[in-house]
Each structure stands twice: as C-alpha cells, then as structure tokens.
Coordinates of C-alpha atoms in Angstrom, one line a residue:
Chain A
X1433 CA 4.2 23.0 -39.9
X1434 CA 1.6 21.0 -41.9
X1435 CA 0.3 24.3 -43.2
X1436 CA 3.7 25.3 -44.5
X1437 CA 4.2 22.0 -46.2
X1438 CA 0.9 22.0 -48.0
X1439 CA 1.2 25.7 -48.9
X1440 CA 4.7 25.4 -50.3
X1441 CA 3.6 22.3 -52.3
X1442 CA 7.1 20.8 -52.0
X1443 CA 9.2 20.1 -48.9
X1444 CA 12.8 20.9 -48.5
X1445 CA 14.2 17.4 -48.1
X1446 CA 17.4 18.7 -46.5
X1447 CA 15.5 20.3 -43.6
X1448 CA 13.7 17.1 -42.8
X1449 CA 15.4 15.1 -40.1
X1450 CA 14.7 11.4 -40.0
X1451 CA 12.4 10.6 -37.0
X1452 CA 13.7 7.6 -35.1
X1453 CA 11.4 4.5 -35.0
X1454 CA 8.9 3.8 -32.2
X1455 CA 11.2 1.4 -30.2
X1456 CA 14.1 3.9 -30.2
X1457 CA 11.8 6.7 -29.1
X1458 CA 10.3 4.6 -26.3
X1459 CA 13.8 3.6 -25.1
X1460 CA 15.0 7.2 -25.1
X1461 CA 11.8 8.3 -23.2
X1462 CA 12.5 5.7 -20.5
X1463 CA 16.2 6.3 -20.2
X1464 CA 15.7 10.0 -19.5
X1465 CA 13.3 9.1 -16.7
X1466 CA 14.7 6.9 -13.9
X1467 CA 11.4 7.1 -12.0
X1468 CA 9.6 5.7 -15.1
X1469 CA 11.8 2.7 -15.1
X1470 CA 11.3 2.3 -11.4
X1471 CA 7.5 2.5 -11.6
X1472 CA 7.2 0.1 -14.5
X1473 CA 9.5 -2.4 -12.7
X1474 CA 7.5 -2.2 -9.5
X1475 CA 4.2 -2.7 -11.3
X1476 CA 5.7 -5.6 -13.4
X1477 CA 7.1 -7.3 -10.3
X1478 CA 3.8 -6.9 -8.5
X1479 CA 1.9 -8.5 -11.4
X1480 CA 4.3 -11.4 -11.5
X1481 CA 4.2 -12.0 -7.7
X1482 CA 0.4 -11.9 -7.8
X1483 CA 0.1 -14.3 -10.8
X1484 CA 2.7 -16.7 -9.5
X1485 CA 1.8 -16.5 -5.8
X1486 CA 1.3 -20.3 -5.3
X1487 CA 4.8 -21.0 -6.7
X1488 CA 6.6 -18.2 -4.8
X1489 CA 5.0 -18.7 -1.4
X1490 CA 6.9 -21.3 0.7
X1491 CA 3.9 -22.2 2.9
X1492 CA 0.1 -22.0 2.7
X1493 CA -0.6 -18.5 4.1
X1494 CA -3.5 -19.6 6.3
X1495 CA -2.1 -22.8 7.7
X1496 CA -1.4 -22.6 11.4
X1497 CA 1.9 -23.9 12.8
X1498 CA 1.4 -23.5 16.6
X1499 CA 4.9 -24.8 17.4
X1500 CA 6.5 -22.1 15.4
X1501 CA 4.4 -19.1 16.5
X1502 CA 6.1 -15.7 16.6
X1503 CA 9.4 -17.0 15.3
X1504 CA 11.8 -14.6 13.8
X1505 CA 12.9 -14.4 10.2
X1506 CA 14.7 -17.6 9.3
X1507 CA 15.5 -19.8 6.2
X1508 CA 12.2 -21.7 6.8
X1509 CA 10.2 -18.5 7.4
X1510 CA 11.8 -15.7 5.5
X1511 CA 9.7 -13.0 7.2
X1512 CA 9.0 -14.9 10.4
X1513 CA 5.6 -16.1 11.7
X1514 CA 2.6 -14.4 13.3
X1515 CA 1.0 -15.1 16.7
X1516 CA -0.7 -18.2 15.3
X1517 CA 2.4 -19.5 13.5
X1518 CA 1.3 -18.5 10.0
X1519 CA 4.1 -17.8 7.5
X1520 CA 4.4 -14.0 7.0
X1521 CA 6.3 -14.3 3.8
X1522 CA 3.6 -16.4 2.1
X1523 CA 1.0 -14.1 3.5
X1524 CA 2.7 -11.0 2.0
X1525 CA 3.0 -12.8 -1.3
X1526 CA -0.7 -13.6 -1.4
X1527 CA -1.5 -10.1 -0.3
X1528 CA -0.2 -8.8 -3.6
X1529 CA -3.0 -10.7 -5.3
X1530 CA -5.8 -9.1 -3.3
X1531 CA -4.2 -5.6 -3.5
X1532 CA -3.7 -5.8 -7.3
X1533 CA -7.1 -7.3 -8.0
X1534 CA -9.0 -4.9 -5.9
X1535 CA -7.0 -1.9 -7.2
X1536 CA -7.3 -2.9 -10.9
X1537 CA -10.9 -4.2 -10.9
X1538 CA -12.4 -1.4 -8.8
X1539 CA -10.7 1.2 -10.9
X1540 CA -11.7 -0.5 -14.2
X1541 CA -15.3 -0.7 -13.1
X1542 CA -15.4 2.8 -11.7
X1543 CA -13.6 4.3 -14.7
X1544 CA -16.0 2.6 -17.2
X1545 CA -19.1 3.7 -15.3
X1546 CA -17.6 7.2 -14.7
X1547 CA -16.7 7.6 -18.4
X1548 CA -20.2 6.6 -19.6
X1549 CA -21.9 8.8 -17.0
X1550 CA -19.6 11.7 -17.6
X1551 CA -20.3 11.6 -21.3
X1552 CA -24.1 11.3 -20.7
X1553 CA -23.8 14.2 -18.3
X1554 CA -22.0 16.5 -20.7
X1555 CA -23.7 15.5 -23.9
X1556 CA -27.3 15.2 -22.8
X1557 CA -27.2 17.9 -20.2
X1558 CA -30.5 19.0 -18.7
X1559 CA -32.0 17.1 -15.8
X1560 CA -29.8 14.0 -16.3
X1561 CA -26.7 16.2 -15.9
X1562 CA -28.2 17.9 -12.8
X1563 CA -29.1 14.6 -11.2
X1564 CA -25.7 13.0 -11.9
X1565 CA -23.8 16.0 -10.7
X1566 CA -25.8 16.2 -7.4
X1567 CA -25.2 12.5 -6.8
X1568 CA -21.5 12.7 -7.4
X1569 CA -21.1 15.9 -5.4
X1570 CA -22.9 14.1 -2.5
X1571 CA -20.6 11.0 -2.7
X1572 CA -17.6 13.3 -2.8
X1573 CA -18.7 15.3 0.2
X1574 CA -18.3 12.2 2.4
X1575 CA -14.9 10.9 3.3
X1576 CA -14.3 7.8 1.1
X1577 CA -13.7 5.6 4.1
X1578 CA -17.0 6.5 5.7
X1579 CA -18.9 5.9 2.5
X1580 CA -17.1 2.6 2.1
X1581 CA -18.0 1.6 5.6
X1582 CA -21.7 2.3 4.9
X1583 CA -21.7 0.5 1.6
X1584 CA -19.7 -2.3 3.1
X1585 CA -22.3 -2.8 5.9
X1586 CA -25.0 -3.3 3.2
X1587 CA -22.9 -5.6 1.0
X1588 CA -21.1 -7.5 3.7
X1589 CA -17.4 -8.4 3.9
X1590 CA -15.4 -10.1 1.2
X1591 CA -13.2 -9.1 -1.7
X1592 CA -15.7 -8.6 -4.4
X1593 CA -18.0 -6.5 -2.2
X1594 CA -15.0 -4.3 -1.4
X1595 CA -14.4 -4.0 -5.2
X1596 CA -18.1 -3.0 -5.8
X1597 CA -18.0 -0.4 -3.0
X1598 CA -14.7 1.1 -4.2
X1599 CA -16.0 1.3 -7.8
X1600 CA -18.9 3.4 -6.5
X1601 CA -16.3 5.8 -4.9
X1602 CA -14.2 5.9 -8.1
X1603 CA -17.1 6.6 -10.4
X1604 CA -17.9 10.3 -9.5
X1605 CA -14.2 11.3 -9.7
X1606 CA -13.9 9.9 -13.2
X1607 CA -17.3 11.2 -14.4
X1608 CA -16.5 14.7 -13.2
X1609 CA -13.1 14.7 -15.1
X1610 CA -14.7 13.2 -18.2
X1611 CA -17.6 15.6 -18.1
X1612 CA -15.3 18.6 -18.0
X1613 CA -13.1 17.3 -20.8
X1614 CA -16.1 16.5 -23.0
X1615 CA -17.7 19.9 -22.4
X1616 CA -14.6 21.6 -23.7
X1617 CA -14.0 19.2 -26.6
X1618 CA -17.5 19.4 -28.0
X1619 CA -16.9 23.0 -28.8
X1620 CA -13.8 22.1 -30.8
X1621 CA -13.8 23.0 -34.5
X1622 CA -13.3 19.4 -35.6
X1623 CA -16.4 18.3 -33.6
X1624 CA -18.4 21.1 -35.1
X1625 CA -17.4 20.1 -38.6
X1626 CA -18.3 16.5 -37.9
X1627 CA -21.7 17.7 -36.8
X1628 CA -22.1 19.8 -39.9
X1629 CA -21.1 16.7 -42.0
X1630 CA -24.1 15.0 -40.5
X1631 CA -22.5 12.7 -37.8
X1632 CA -24.9 11.7 -35.0
X1633 CA -24.1 12.2 -31.3
X1634 CA -23.1 8.6 -30.8
X1635 CA -20.7 8.7 -33.7
X1636 CA -19.2 12.0 -32.6
X1637 CA -18.7 10.6 -29.1
X1638 CA -17.1 7.3 -30.2
X1639 CA -14.9 8.6 -33.0
X1640 CA -14.1 12.2 -32.2
X1641 CA -14.5 12.8 -28.4
X1642 CA -13.6 9.6 -26.7
X1643 CA -10.2 9.1 -28.3
X1644 CA -9.2 12.6 -27.3
X1645 CA -10.3 12.1 -23.7
X1646 CA -8.6 8.8 -23.4
X1647 CA -5.1 10.0 -22.3
X1648 CA -6.8 12.0 -19.5
X1649 CA -8.9 8.9 -18.5
X1650 CA -5.8 6.6 -18.5
X1651 CA -3.7 9.0 -16.4
X1652 CA -6.5 9.5 -13.9
X1653 CA -7.2 5.8 -13.7
X1654 CA -3.6 4.8 -13.0
X1655 CA -3.5 7.2 -10.0
X1656 CA -6.8 5.9 -8.8
X1657 CA -5.5 2.3 -8.7
X1658 CA -3.1 3.4 -6.0
X1659 CA -5.8 5.2 -4.0
X1660 CA -8.1 2.2 -4.3
X1661 CA -5.3 -0.1 -2.9
X1662 CA -4.8 2.3 0.0
X1663 CA -8.5 2.4 0.7
X1664 CA -8.8 -1.4 0.6
X1665 CA -5.9 -1.6 3.0
X1666 CA -7.4 0.9 5.4
X1667 CA -10.8 -0.9 5.3
X1668 CA -9.2 -4.3 6.0
X1669 CA -7.1 -2.7 8.7
X1670 CA -10.3 -1.6 10.4
X1671 CA -11.6 -5.1 10.1
X1672 CA -14.3 -4.1 7.6
X1673 CA -12.7 -5.3 4.4
X1674 CA -11.3 -8.6 3.5
X1675 CA -11.3 -11.1 6.4
X1676 CA -7.9 -12.2 7.5
X1677 CA -8.6 -15.9 6.9
X1678 CA -10.6 -15.8 3.7
X1679 CA -10.5 -19.3 2.2
X1680 CA -10.1 -18.2 -1.4
X1681 CA -8.1 -14.9 -1.2
X1682 CA -6.2 -15.8 2.0
X1683 CA -5.1 -12.4 3.3
X1684 CA -4.9 -8.7 2.5
X1685 CA -1.9 -6.5 3.5
X1686 CA -4.4 -4.3 5.4
X1687 CA -5.8 -7.1 7.5
X1688 CA -2.2 -8.4 8.3
X1689 CA -1.8 -5.1 10.1
X1690 CA -5.1 -5.0 11.9
X1691 CA -4.7 -4.5 15.7
X1692 CA -6.2 -7.7 16.8
X1693 CA -3.7 -9.7 14.7
X1694 CA -0.8 -7.7 16.2
X1695 CA -1.6 -8.4 19.8
X1696 CA 1.7 -9.9 20.7
X1697 CA 3.7 -7.5 18.6
X1698 CA 6.3 -6.7 21.2
X1699 CA 7.7 -10.1 20.7
X1700 CA 7.7 -9.9 16.9
X1701 CA 7.9 -6.3 15.8
X1702 CA 9.2 -7.3 12.3
X1703 CA 5.6 -8.4 11.5
X1704 CA 4.6 -4.8 11.0
X1705 CA 7.2 -4.1 8.4
X1706 CA 6.6 -6.2 5.4
X1707 CA 2.9 -5.8 4.5
X1708 CA 3.0 -2.1 4.9
X1709 CA 6.3 -1.7 2.9
X1710 CA 4.8 -3.8 0.2
X1711 CA 1.6 -1.7 0.0
X1712 CA 3.7 1.5 0.0
X1713 CA 5.8 0.3 -2.9
X1714 CA 2.8 -0.9 -4.8
X1715 CA 1.0 2.4 -4.4
X1716 CA 4.2 4.4 -5.2
X1717 CA 4.6 2.3 -8.4
X1718 CA 1.1 3.1 -9.6
X1719 CA 1.3 6.8 -8.7
X1720 CA 4.6 7.1 -10.6
X1721 CA 3.2 5.1 -13.5
X1722 CA 0.5 7.8 -13.7
X1723 CA 3.1 10.5 -13.9
X1724 CA 5.0 8.5 -16.6
X1725 CA 1.8 7.9 -18.6
X1726 CA 1.0 11.6 -18.4
X1727 CA 4.4 12.6 -19.8
X1728 CA 4.1 9.9 -22.5
X1729 CA 0.5 10.5 -23.6
X1730 CA -0.1 14.2 -23.2
X1731 CA 2.9 16.6 -23.2
X1732 CA 0.5 19.5 -22.4
X1733 CA -0.2 18.0 -18.9
X1734 CA 3.5 17.9 -17.9
X1735 CA 4.3 19.4 -14.6
X1736 CA 0.7 19.9 -13.5
Chain B
X127 CA -19.5 38.4 -5.5
X128 CA -22.4 38.1 -3.1
X129 CA -24.5 36.5 -5.8
X130 CA -21.7 34.0 -6.4
X131 CA -21.5 33.1 -2.7
X132 CA -25.3 32.8 -2.4
X133 CA -25.5 30.5 -5.5
X134 CA -22.7 28.3 -4.2
X135 CA -24.2 28.3 -0.7
X136 CA -27.5 27.0 -1.9
X137 CA -25.8 24.3 -4.0
X138 CA -23.8 23.2 -0.9
X139 CA -27.0 22.9 1.1
X140 CA -28.6 20.7 -1.6
X141 CA -25.5 18.5 -1.6
X142 CA -25.8 17.9 2.2
X143 CA -29.5 17.1 1.7
X144 CA -28.6 14.5 -1.0
X145 CA -26.0 13.0 1.4
X146 CA -28.7 12.6 4.0
X147 CA -30.9 10.6 1.6
X148 CA -28.0 8.4 0.5
X149 CA -26.8 7.7 4.1
X150 CA -30.4 7.1 5.3
X151 CA -31.0 4.5 2.6
X152 CA -27.7 2.8 3.1
X153 CA -28.1 2.5 6.9
X154 CA -31.6 1.0 6.6
X155 CA -30.5 -1.3 3.8
X156 CA -27.9 -2.9 6.0
X157 CA -28.9 -6.1 7.9
X158 CA -29.5 -5.8 11.7
X159 CA -31.0 -2.9 13.6
X160 CA -30.3 -0.9 16.7
X161 CA -32.8 -2.9 18.8
X162 CA -31.0 -6.2 17.9
X163 CA -27.7 -4.5 18.8
X164 CA -29.2 -3.8 22.2
X165 CA -29.6 -7.5 22.8
X166 CA -26.1 -7.6 23.9
X167 CA -27.2 -5.4 26.8
X168 CA -29.6 -8.2 27.9
X169 CA -32.8 -6.2 27.8
X170 CA -36.1 -8.2 28.2
X171 CA -38.3 -8.9 25.2
X172 CA -41.2 -6.7 26.2
X173 CA -39.0 -3.7 26.8
X174 CA -37.4 -4.2 23.3
X175 CA -40.9 -4.1 21.7
X176 CA -41.6 -0.9 23.5
X177 CA -38.3 0.4 22.3
X178 CA -39.1 -0.5 18.7
X179 CA -42.3 1.5 18.9
X180 CA -40.6 4.4 20.7
X181 CA -37.9 4.7 18.0
X182 CA -40.6 4.1 15.3
X183 CA -38.3 1.6 13.6
X184 CA -41.2 -0.4 12.1
X185 CA -42.7 2.6 10.3
X186 CA -42.3 2.8 6.5
X187 CA -39.0 4.3 5.5
X188 CA -40.3 7.5 3.9
X189 CA -42.2 8.2 7.2
X190 CA -39.0 7.6 9.2
X191 CA -37.0 9.8 6.9
X192 CA -39.4 12.7 6.9
X193 CA -39.6 12.6 10.7
X194 CA -35.8 12.6 10.9
X195 CA -35.6 15.5 8.4
X196 CA -38.2 17.5 10.1
X197 CA -36.5 17.2 13.5
X198 CA -33.1 17.9 12.0
X199 CA -34.3 21.1 10.3
X200 CA -35.5 22.2 13.7
X201 CA -32.0 21.5 15.1
X202 CA -32.8 18.3 16.8
X203 CA -30.6 15.4 15.7
X204 CA -32.3 12.9 18.0
X205 CA -31.3 10.5 20.7
X206 CA -28.4 8.0 20.4
X207 CA -30.1 4.7 20.0
X208 CA -27.5 2.6 21.7
X209 CA -26.4 4.7 24.6
X210 CA -29.4 5.8 26.6
X211 CA -29.7 9.3 27.9
X212 CA -27.3 10.7 25.3
X213 CA -28.3 12.9 22.4
X214 CA -26.6 12.8 19.1
X215 CA -25.8 16.5 19.5
X216 CA -24.1 15.8 22.8
X217 CA -22.0 13.0 21.3
X218 CA -21.0 15.4 18.5
X219 CA -20.1 18.1 21.0
X220 CA -18.0 15.6 22.9
X221 CA -16.1 14.1 20.0
X222 CA -15.7 17.0 17.6
X223 CA -13.0 18.8 19.7
X224 CA -10.8 15.8 19.4
X225 CA -11.1 15.6 15.6
X226 CA -10.9 19.4 15.3
X227 CA -7.6 19.4 17.2
X228 CA -6.2 16.6 15.1
X229 CA -7.2 18.5 11.9
X230 CA -5.8 21.8 13.2
X231 CA -2.5 20.3 14.2
X232 CA -2.0 18.4 10.9
X233 CA -3.0 21.4 8.8
X234 CA -0.6 23.6 10.9
X235 CA 2.2 21.0 10.4
X236 CA 1.6 20.6 6.7
X237 CA 1.5 24.4 6.1
X238 CA 4.6 25.1 8.2
X239 CA 6.6 22.4 6.5
X240 CA 4.9 21.9 3.1
X241 CA 4.9 25.4 1.8
X242 CA 8.6 26.2 2.6
X243 CA 9.6 22.9 1.1
X244 CA 7.6 23.6 -2.0
X245 CA 9.2 27.0 -2.4
X246 CA 12.7 25.6 -1.9
X247 CA 12.0 22.8 -4.3
X248 CA 10.8 25.2 -7.0
X249 CA 13.5 27.8 -6.4
X250 CA 16.2 25.1 -6.6
X251 CA 14.5 23.2 -9.4
X252 CA 16.3 20.1 -10.7
X253 CA 19.0 20.2 -8.0
X254 CA 19.7 17.3 -5.6
X255 CA 17.7 19.1 -2.9
X256 CA 14.7 19.3 -5.3
X257 CA 14.8 15.6 -6.0
X258 CA 15.1 14.7 -2.3
X259 CA 12.2 16.9 -1.4
X260 CA 10.1 15.5 -4.2
X261 CA 10.9 11.8 -3.3
X262 CA 9.9 12.4 0.3
X263 CA 6.6 14.0 -0.8
X264 CA 5.8 11.3 -3.4
X265 CA 6.4 8.7 -0.7
X266 CA 4.0 10.7 1.6
X267 CA 1.2 10.1 -0.8
X268 CA 1.9 6.3 -1.0
X269 CA 2.5 5.5 2.7
X270 CA -0.7 4.1 4.4
X271 CA -1.4 6.1 7.6
X272 CA -2.3 2.9 9.4
X273 CA 1.0 1.4 8.7
X274 CA 3.1 4.4 9.5
X275 CA 1.2 4.7 12.8
X276 CA 1.6 1.0 13.7
X277 CA 5.4 1.1 13.0
X278 CA 5.8 4.3 15.0
X279 CA 3.9 2.9 17.9
X280 CA 5.7 -0.5 17.9
X281 CA 9.3 0.8 17.2
X282 CA 8.8 3.9 19.3
X283 CA 8.1 1.6 22.3
X284 CA 10.8 -0.8 21.4
X285 CA 13.7 1.5 20.7
X286 CA 12.9 4.6 22.8
X287 CA 10.5 3.2 25.4
X288 CA 8.0 5.8 24.2
X289 CA 4.3 5.1 24.6
X290 CA 1.5 7.5 23.7
X291 CA -0.9 8.0 26.6
X292 CA -3.9 5.6 26.6
X293 CA -6.4 8.1 28.0
X294 CA -7.5 11.2 26.2
X295 CA -7.2 14.4 28.2
X296 CA -8.8 17.6 26.8
X297 CA -6.4 20.4 25.8
X298 CA -7.7 22.8 28.4
X299 CA -7.3 20.4 31.3
X300 CA -3.7 19.3 30.7
X301 CA -2.1 20.7 27.5
X302 CA 1.2 18.7 27.9
X303 CA -0.5 15.3 28.4
X304 CA -3.0 16.2 25.6
X305 CA -0.2 17.0 23.1
X306 CA 1.6 13.8 24.1
X307 CA -1.3 11.8 22.7
X308 CA -1.9 14.1 19.7
X309 CA 1.6 14.9 18.2
X310 CA 2.1 11.5 16.6
X311 CA -1.3 11.1 14.9
X312 CA -1.2 14.7 13.8
X313 CA 2.3 14.2 12.4
X314 CA 1.1 11.1 10.4
X315 CA -2.0 12.9 9.0
X316 CA 0.1 16.0 8.4
X317 CA 2.7 14.1 6.4
X318 CA 0.1 12.9 3.9
X319 CA -1.3 16.4 3.7
X320 CA 2.2 18.0 3.6
X321 CA 3.0 16.0 0.4
X322 CA 0.0 17.5 -1.3
X323 CA 0.7 21.0 -0.1
X324 CA 4.3 20.7 -1.2
X325 CA 3.4 19.5 -4.7
X326 CA 0.9 22.3 -5.2
X327 CA 3.2 25.0 -3.8
X328 CA 6.0 23.8 -6.0
X329 CA 4.0 23.9 -9.2
X330 CA 2.4 27.2 -8.2
X331 CA 5.8 28.8 -7.5
X332 CA 7.2 27.5 -10.8
X333 CA 4.2 28.9 -12.6
X334 CA 4.7 32.4 -11.0
X335 CA 8.5 32.4 -11.6
X336 CA 7.8 32.4 -15.3
X337 CA 6.0 35.7 -15.3
X338 CA 7.5 39.0 -16.6
X339 CA 7.1 40.9 -13.4
X340 CA 9.5 38.4 -11.7
X341 CA 12.1 39.1 -14.4
X342 CA 11.5 42.8 -13.8
X343 CA 12.0 42.4 -10.1
X344 CA 15.2 40.6 -10.7
X345 CA 16.3 43.1 -13.3
X346 CA 15.9 46.0 -11.0
X347 CA 18.4 44.3 -8.7
X348 CA 16.3 42.8 -6.0
X349 CA 17.9 39.9 -4.1
X350 CA 16.7 36.5 -5.0
X351 CA 15.3 36.0 -1.4
X352 CA 13.3 39.2 -1.7
X353 CA 12.0 38.1 -5.1
X354 CA 10.9 34.7 -3.9
X355 CA 9.4 35.9 -0.6
X356 CA 7.7 39.0 -1.7
X357 CA 6.8 38.6 -5.3
X358 CA 6.5 34.9 -5.8
X359 CA 5.2 33.4 -2.6
X360 CA 2.3 35.9 -2.1
X361 CA 1.0 35.2 -5.6
X362 CA 1.5 31.5 -5.3
X363 CA -0.1 31.3 -1.9
X364 CA -3.7 31.9 -3.1
X365 CA -4.1 28.8 -5.2
X366 CA -2.4 26.7 -2.5
X367 CA -4.8 27.9 0.2
X368 CA -7.7 27.1 -2.2
X369 CA -6.3 23.6 -2.6
X370 CA -6.0 23.1 1.2
X371 CA -9.7 23.8 1.6
X372 CA -10.5 21.0 -0.8
X373 CA -8.4 18.5 1.2
X374 CA -10.5 18.6 4.3
X375 CA -12.6 15.7 3.1
X376 CA -9.5 13.5 2.8
X377 CA -8.2 14.6 6.2
X378 CA -11.5 13.7 7.7
X379 CA -11.2 10.3 6.1
X380 CA -7.7 9.9 7.5
X381 CA -8.9 10.7 11.0
X382 CA -11.1 7.5 11.1
X383 CA -8.0 5.3 10.8
X384 CA -5.7 7.4 13.0
X385 CA -8.3 7.8 15.8
X386 CA -8.9 4.1 15.7
X387 CA -5.2 3.3 15.9
X388 CA -4.4 5.9 18.7
X389 CA -7.6 5.3 20.7
X390 CA -8.7 8.9 20.3
X391 CA -12.5 9.5 21.0
X392 CA -13.1 11.7 18.0
X393 CA -15.7 11.7 15.2
X394 CA -13.9 8.9 13.3
X395 CA -13.8 6.3 16.0
X396 CA -17.3 7.3 17.0
X397 CA -18.5 6.6 13.4
X398 CA -17.0 3.0 13.8
X399 CA -19.0 2.6 17.0
X400 CA -22.2 3.9 15.4
X401 CA -21.8 1.5 12.6
X402 CA -21.2 -1.6 14.7
X403 CA -24.1 -0.8 17.1
X404 CA -26.4 0.1 14.2
X405 CA -27.0 3.5 15.9
X406 CA -28.9 5.1 12.9
X407 CA -29.3 8.5 14.5
X408 CA -25.7 8.8 15.6
X409 CA -24.4 7.6 12.2
X410 CA -26.6 10.0 10.3
X411 CA -25.6 12.8 12.7
X412 CA -21.9 12.2 12.2
X413 CA -22.1 11.9 8.4
X414 CA -24.3 15.0 8.1
X415 CA -21.8 16.9 10.3
X416 CA -18.8 15.7 8.4
X417 CA -20.5 16.5 5.0
X418 CA -21.4 20.0 6.2
X419 CA -17.8 20.5 7.3
X420 CA -16.6 19.4 3.9
X421 CA -18.9 21.5 1.8
X422 CA -18.2 24.5 4.0
X423 CA -14.5 24.1 3.6
X424 CA -14.9 23.7 -0.2
X425 CA -17.1 26.7 -0.3
X426 CA -14.6 28.8 1.6
X427 CA -11.8 27.6 -0.7
X428 CA -13.9 28.5 -3.8
X429 CA -14.8 31.9 -2.4
X430 CA -11.1 32.6 -1.6
X431 CA -10.2 31.6 -5.2
X432 CA -13.0 33.8 -6.6
X433 CA -12.1 36.7 -4.4
X434 CA -8.5 36.6 -5.7
X435 CA -9.4 35.9 -9.4
X436 CA -12.4 37.6 -11.0
X437 CA -12.4 35.1 -13.9
X438 CA -13.6 32.3 -11.5
X439 CA -16.7 34.3 -10.4
X440 CA -18.2 34.4 -13.9
X441 CA -18.2 30.7 -14.5

C-alpha cells in the first residue's frame, strides 16, 4: 500500500477511510473477545487483592484461634478455619500476594536474563553460543520441579529463594526463544541496511532487533507467569517452598494445601477448595492474558 | 537421515553429561551430608568416621566427581548412601515401573481423549461444542495437579466413600488392585497432558483443512467423515506425535507431585526421599535417569518429525 501511494504521488482521498482512534480500536478489540475481558479482570482483581490484602483480610492469617478450630464457613470466618483455628479467608487473601510476587518477579528476572543471554548467544555466536545452549539444554532436560528442589536445597526455603530458583528455570526458555528470533531478524534487509550505514552491533540490537522481538518476549513472559505460579504452588505443597507460617509473607496457596496441614480434612473438606480455586483462576488469567496480548501485539502469531 | 540421528544422538549425550555436572555441584553445595542424615539412625561416632572414608566424602569435589563419572560410565551407579545394602540401580529398577505405568496410562488417556477432542473442535470450529472443548482444555493447563488430586481424594471419600488403596501392588501381581491405585493419578496427569494434545491437534487439523487436497477430496464427493479421518487426521498426527515426545519432561515433573500425593513409590517420591536424606548417589542416579529419558524422548520426537519432513533434516 505504501508503495502504491508513493508511486502514484497523490492519494485518492475518497478511497481513504478514516481509521478510528486508539481508544475506539482498543474497545472494539476487547468487545470482540470475551475471554480477553475475563483475563484482564482476573489479573486486575488479583493485583488489587494482593495490594490491599491487609484491608481485605478480616483476621491476621497466622494468628491461631484454638477455640474456633475447624469451624465451617460463617459470617466471622467466610471460608472457615483450619485445624489450628487460622482464618482461611484471610490466608487465601494473603496467598494472592505471594503467588503474584513470585510469578511476576521470577518471570521478570528470568526474562531479563534470558533476553540478554539469548541476544549474546545469537549475535556473538561461537563458543559463547555453544556454552549457553548446552547449559540451557541441560536445565531443560530436567523436570522443572526436580531442578527447583535441588536449587532450593542450596538456597534454603523462603519466598525470595523460590523466586531466584524459578528465575533460573525461566531463563533458558526465554533465551532460546529470543535466540531463534534474533537469528532470523539479523538477516532481515533493514538490519543489513543499518549495518551498511555503519551502525555497530549494540545499536543494531537496541534499535532494530530488540523492539521487533519485544512482542514475542511479552507474550512468552505472560504465559510463564502462570507456569511460575503453578511451580511455586507445587513446591510449597511439597513443603519445599514458602513455609506455612512465614512471618512476613504469611502463607502461600500451595502450602495451604500441603498434606500435613490437611490432616483433619474429613471434618473440614471445604478447606481444600479456596486456595486451589484461587490459584487456578490466577493461572488461567495470566494464560488467557498471554493469548490476548498475542492477538493484540502480533497478528501473525494468531491461532498458533 | 543416519547422519542426522548420529549428530543429534551425540548432542543428547553431551546434554546428559552437562546435567550430571550441574546436579553434582548443586547437591554438594547444599548444607548437610549423607553421614549427618544417618545420625537419625543412631550410629556411633567411630562408625560414622569410617563411613565418611568409605564414601570418600572428604575428598576434593573434582576427585569425587571423576570417581562417580568413571563408575557410571562402567555402568555402576553406586550404593545408596542412606539405605544400606541397596544399590542405586536396584532402587531405580524398583521405582521406575511405578513411574512408567503412570506415564503410560496418562499418555494413553490423553491420546485417546485429546486427539479426538482436537479433531472435533477443529472440524466444528467456532460452534458451541468447540468453545466448550477449548474452555475445558484451557482450564486443564491452569489447574494445579496437587489441588485436583487433593479435592478428588477428599470429596471422593466424602461423597462416594471411595478411597485409593494405600499400598502399592505391582501390575503383574494383582492388576485390579493396581489399577485402583493408578487410575486417579493417571487421570490427573492425563488431564494436563490432554489439554496440550488437544490444543496441538486442533491447530494441526485447522492447518491441514486449509490445503488444496482437502478441497479436492471434498469436491470429488467424499463424505466429511472420510475427509477428516483419512485425509486430515493422518497428516495432522505427525506434528502432534512429535509434540507428545517433547512433553515427557513435563510429565516426569508432574509425577513428583502426584506420586507424593497418592503415596506411590515411583521415581518422583524417591527423589524427595533422596533429597531429604542427602543421598548423593541416589539423587544423581535419579536425575541422570530422568534426563536420559527426557533427551531420548525428545530425540525420538525429532527423528519422527525429520522422517516425515525432509526439510527438518537439513537444519
């Protein structure tokens, strides 16, 4: 189209339809996709609950109320209490904090590291590429949970250690995707012309390649947030992640479901429902957000 | 083709070797050691010192690694450090059948359910049925296996009085009792895998449906069922099978949680035991075994893809 316009020298004004403004296009995009609305709402609610946890929670999530242990859902305890009398509703609310922080921070760190390493790998090549590829292949040849268990045993328990360990798992996935994308982009005509014009590798990377890889990185990262949340949940469920009475972060949805906390579960089966349902919704929200972002950022990736 | 397989085979071998270095370093970097773990067994001090020397745990790390590597290359994975009189190989032989059965059942389930659902979803694209199938599969990717398992155990017992057997019985001793303890964990793992299978089948079928030869098949008057089953499904199946091979590493990860929850003595729950007892040899053995399984499955998937598509081979 741009070729026609410049070749003709003038544009037939009648043929040009007025393109609606950005807000209108955004609104149309969302209204056509109910799942997009759903995913954005879930992620927004999750962020609000995490940020406002102390105001939403009705009790302190780790205070023990022995007299009210294993009581059913009521006006005082919306989701009932566990075997020590801790308020399940407040625990579920604080769990959003841990899940969101772990998911976002681990993905952000891993994506940053993966992007840098992927670019180094693709652009420098040679032994640096071979070494990085071997390391990431090796990390990806182990089930994530086993690698997390091993790294966790070195770092110890606690939320930030889980985040570091998860970032290590995320890095190779991102670096591999970035590497592939950079390898194909560096052959693109516009990169070649930039090189001919005298641009150095750093400038080409920052101005020509990174912006074009960004959509792919963002889409990958949003799905990885969900996977990181699931992995943290599994780790805490196994008793290897965030302790169930952490003084700062209180509780993780995964540790709320760990078998030793559910010993008297026959008397209070409802305790199993809330943390898992919350985690499922949160992961669903981020996965669907990934789909939405893919549709919005890169039409070519649609339906893949 | 042979050249391709050999090249990829060597690369896989190198990957497994790098895994061994990473795991070795991580295990030794963690606080605590197998001898300290043995203290819980109330063994006298002098005996512990003898044990330290016997294991060679005070030697420099490179010496310990090379000794381990040398033994492993000769097929000897060493002794279990925590449980006396047990070799790592015998522990692997005891626990792998459990994990293998779990993997086989969940792959079977996800193939039998996921592929037909994917085909139906694609053939009826944008109908209510398509949406329902897609929602079920998107949910399958988000549901944590440990939660689904807990809920099934708790409410299965509460509402139906159903309990999975506590003791594992091998398949060849009592198939009925064995399947009683396996169907639920296999279903949970299978649901996760099924969602992936379904999504890939759906997009593969949609891709094939666009081709000219499908239009030709329809134009010559074939019934839609024949078109889908004979012309579409066979062509869509190859990429789907390749994808399945690459999912083995995720399945193996899932078995850790599921075996822990359902008290199944497989590789996953044994890796938890190895970690908590600081059984270096056992942990290395398990991770090496699992990594070998993973790269072999990936290799098989890639070879299948290369065999069906000459363009892949040249890359």
